[in-house]
Short mmCIF file of C-alpha atoms in Angstrom, two decimals:
data_model
loop_
_atom_site.label_atom_id
_atom_site.label_comp_id
_atom_site.label_asym_id
_atom_site.label_seq_id
_atom_site.Cartn_x
_atom_site.Cartn_y
_atom_site.Cartn_z
CA TYR A 48 126.52 159.86 81.50
CA PRO A 49 126.26 161.47 84.76
CA ASN A 50 124.81 164.26 82.68
CA GLY A 51 122.53 161.93 80.98
CA GLU A 52 122.93 163.45 78.11
CA MET A 53 124.46 161.50 75.22
CA ASN A 54 127.07 163.04 72.90
CA TRP A 55 127.75 161.50 69.23
CA PRO A 56 129.44 164.07 67.62
CA TRP A 57 130.92 162.01 65.16
CA GLN A 58 127.78 159.99 65.31
CA PRO A 59 126.85 158.70 60.78
CA SER A 60 123.97 161.08 59.54
CA PHE A 61 123.06 163.11 56.44
CA GLN A 62 119.87 164.40 55.04
CA ALA A 63 119.92 165.00 51.30
CA THR A 64 118.59 167.62 49.45
CA ALA A 65 117.63 168.31 46.15
CA PRO A 66 115.94 165.29 43.90
CA ALA A 67 116.36 163.96 40.84
CA VAL A 68 113.24 164.20 38.66
CA THR A 69 112.74 160.28 38.32
CA ASN A 70 110.03 158.10 36.59
CA GLY A 71 108.62 154.95 38.08
CA GLY A 72 110.18 151.45 36.53
CA GLY A 73 112.39 150.83 40.51
CA LEU A 74 114.49 153.39 39.98
CA THR A 75 117.08 155.36 42.97
CA ILE A 76 115.70 158.69 43.19
CA VAL A 77 119.76 160.61 43.96
CA PHE A 78 119.44 164.12 46.19
CA GLY A 79 121.43 165.98 43.96
CA GLY A 80 122.29 168.22 47.33
CA ALA A 81 122.94 167.67 51.29
CA ALA A 82 122.50 170.17 54.41
CA HIS A 83 124.48 167.70 56.29
CA ASN A 84 126.38 164.36 55.43
CA THR A 85 128.50 163.40 58.92
CA GLY A 86 131.08 161.45 57.58
CA SER A 87 130.54 161.31 54.69
CA HIS A 88 127.84 158.37 53.49
CA TYR A 89 125.35 159.62 51.81
CA ASN A 90 126.84 160.01 48.14
CA THR A 91 124.60 162.08 45.47
CA SER A 92 126.20 160.58 42.57
CA ASN A 93 124.66 157.42 43.58
CA GLY A 94 121.43 158.41 45.68
CA ARG A 95 122.79 156.04 48.65
CA PHE A 96 123.60 155.82 52.59
CA THR A 97 126.96 153.41 53.18
CA ALA A 98 126.60 152.13 57.02
CA PRO A 99 130.18 153.00 57.98
CA VAL A 100 129.16 150.38 61.14
CA ALA A 101 126.56 147.07 61.60
CA GLY A 102 123.59 148.56 63.92
CA LYS A 103 120.01 150.40 63.50
CA TYR A 104 119.95 152.68 60.95
CA LEU A 105 116.73 155.51 61.50
CA PHE A 106 116.38 156.50 57.45
CA THR A 107 112.68 158.84 56.96
CA PHE A 108 111.79 160.10 54.01
CA ALA A 109 110.10 163.17 52.02
CA ILE A 110 108.94 164.44 48.35
CA LEU A 111 106.88 165.89 46.05
CA MET A 112 105.17 164.15 43.45
CA ASN A 113 104.35 165.09 40.06
CA PRO A 114 101.15 162.94 38.70
CA ALA A 115 101.16 161.92 35.54
CA SER A 116 97.64 160.89 33.88
CA ALA A 117 93.87 160.83 36.70
CA THR A 118 94.55 158.00 37.33
CA SER A 119 98.12 156.97 37.55
CA TYR A 120 99.89 156.18 41.51
CA SER A 121 103.17 156.45 43.30
CA ARG A 122 105.34 153.84 45.05
CA VAL A 123 108.60 154.86 47.19
CA LEU A 124 110.19 152.05 48.51
CA PHE A 125 113.64 151.28 50.80
CA ALA A 126 116.09 149.25 49.37
CA VAL A 127 118.80 147.31 50.85
CA ASN A 128 121.47 146.86 48.53
CA ASP A 129 119.18 147.24 45.06
CA SER A 130 116.06 144.81 47.38
CA ASP A 131 113.35 146.78 47.55
CA SER A 132 110.46 145.99 50.20
CA THR A 133 107.33 146.97 50.82
CA SER A 134 107.88 145.64 54.44
CA TYR A 135 110.92 148.06 54.53
CA GLY A 136 107.49 150.96 54.90
CA ASP A 137 104.60 151.34 51.96
CA THR A 138 103.84 154.79 49.83
CA LEU A 139 101.22 153.01 47.22
CA SER A 140 98.89 156.06 46.77
CA GLN A 141 96.44 157.22 44.03
CA TYR A 142 96.02 159.77 42.44
CA ASN A 143 92.55 160.06 41.40
CA SER A 144 91.47 163.04 39.63
CA SER A 145 89.79 164.87 36.85
CA SER A 146 93.56 166.76 37.03
CA THR A 147 96.93 166.67 36.11
CA SER A 148 98.14 169.43 37.92
CA SER A 149 98.02 168.89 42.23
CA TYR A 150 101.00 167.90 42.93
CA TYR A 151 101.41 165.13 46.13
CA ALA A 152 103.15 164.81 48.80
CA ILE A 153 104.33 161.13 50.67
CA SER A 154 106.00 160.01 53.28
CA ALA A 155 107.67 156.95 54.60
CA SER A 156 110.42 156.11 57.67
CA VAL A 157 111.37 153.32 58.53
CA ILE A 158 113.99 151.24 61.10
CA LEU A 159 116.68 149.19 59.21
CA SER A 160 118.81 146.40 61.50
CA LEU A 161 122.83 147.03 58.60
CA GLY A 162 125.54 145.43 58.37
CA ALA A 163 128.64 147.08 57.83
CA ASN A 164 128.78 148.90 54.18
CA ASP A 165 124.88 147.69 53.19
CA TYR A 166 123.58 150.31 51.58
CA VAL A 167 120.00 152.49 51.86
CA THR A 168 118.76 153.61 48.45
CA LEU A 169 114.99 154.95 47.76
CA GLU A 170 113.86 153.52 44.55
CA ASN A 171 110.05 154.64 42.71
CA HIS A 172 107.65 151.40 41.10
CA GLY A 173 105.11 153.33 40.56
CA THR A 174 104.13 155.63 38.16
CA ASP A 175 104.06 159.33 38.52
CA PRO A 176 107.07 161.15 38.32
CA THR A 177 108.78 163.06 41.50
CA TYR A 178 109.10 166.03 41.49
CA GLY A 179 111.63 168.76 40.88
CA THR A 180 114.78 168.68 42.90
CA GLN A 181 113.38 171.79 45.49
CA TYR A 182 111.18 168.72 47.16
CA GLY A 183 112.10 166.15 49.17
CA SER A 184 114.86 165.15 50.96
CA PHE A 185 115.94 162.15 52.79
CA CYS A 186 117.42 161.20 55.92
CA GLY A 187 118.89 158.55 58.48
CA GLN A 188 121.09 158.91 61.25
CA LEU A 189 122.63 155.27 63.22
CA LEU A 190 120.56 155.05 66.50
CA SER A 191 122.65 152.59 68.14
#
């Protein structure tokens, strides 16, 4: 590239929005909207991003949690093909307060090597549910 810039107009990427309220226990957090979804590889019905080609992908999320009790905890994990792992990043956070009206945000990023047709989801493994459909996003893009 003569000017040092690379332009991939069809580079797979997405920014999913509007997360459904999701309880813990390993349930997939489904983001029902998309600010953008280049290539339509994020599915707003099941919460999956499916890699169209093998490569390294960057994923990030930020989401608001709703404390279930004064001693509850949150843990949202990335999962590849329904297999989650703390090696993809771990958001374990204990909410320790006398009030359950203080919502709090968690976030994480990861770079994953995926094969074509591998899929990535977010799973809620904590005791706290996610809060509301306005408060969170899940993003991903092909790096190389």
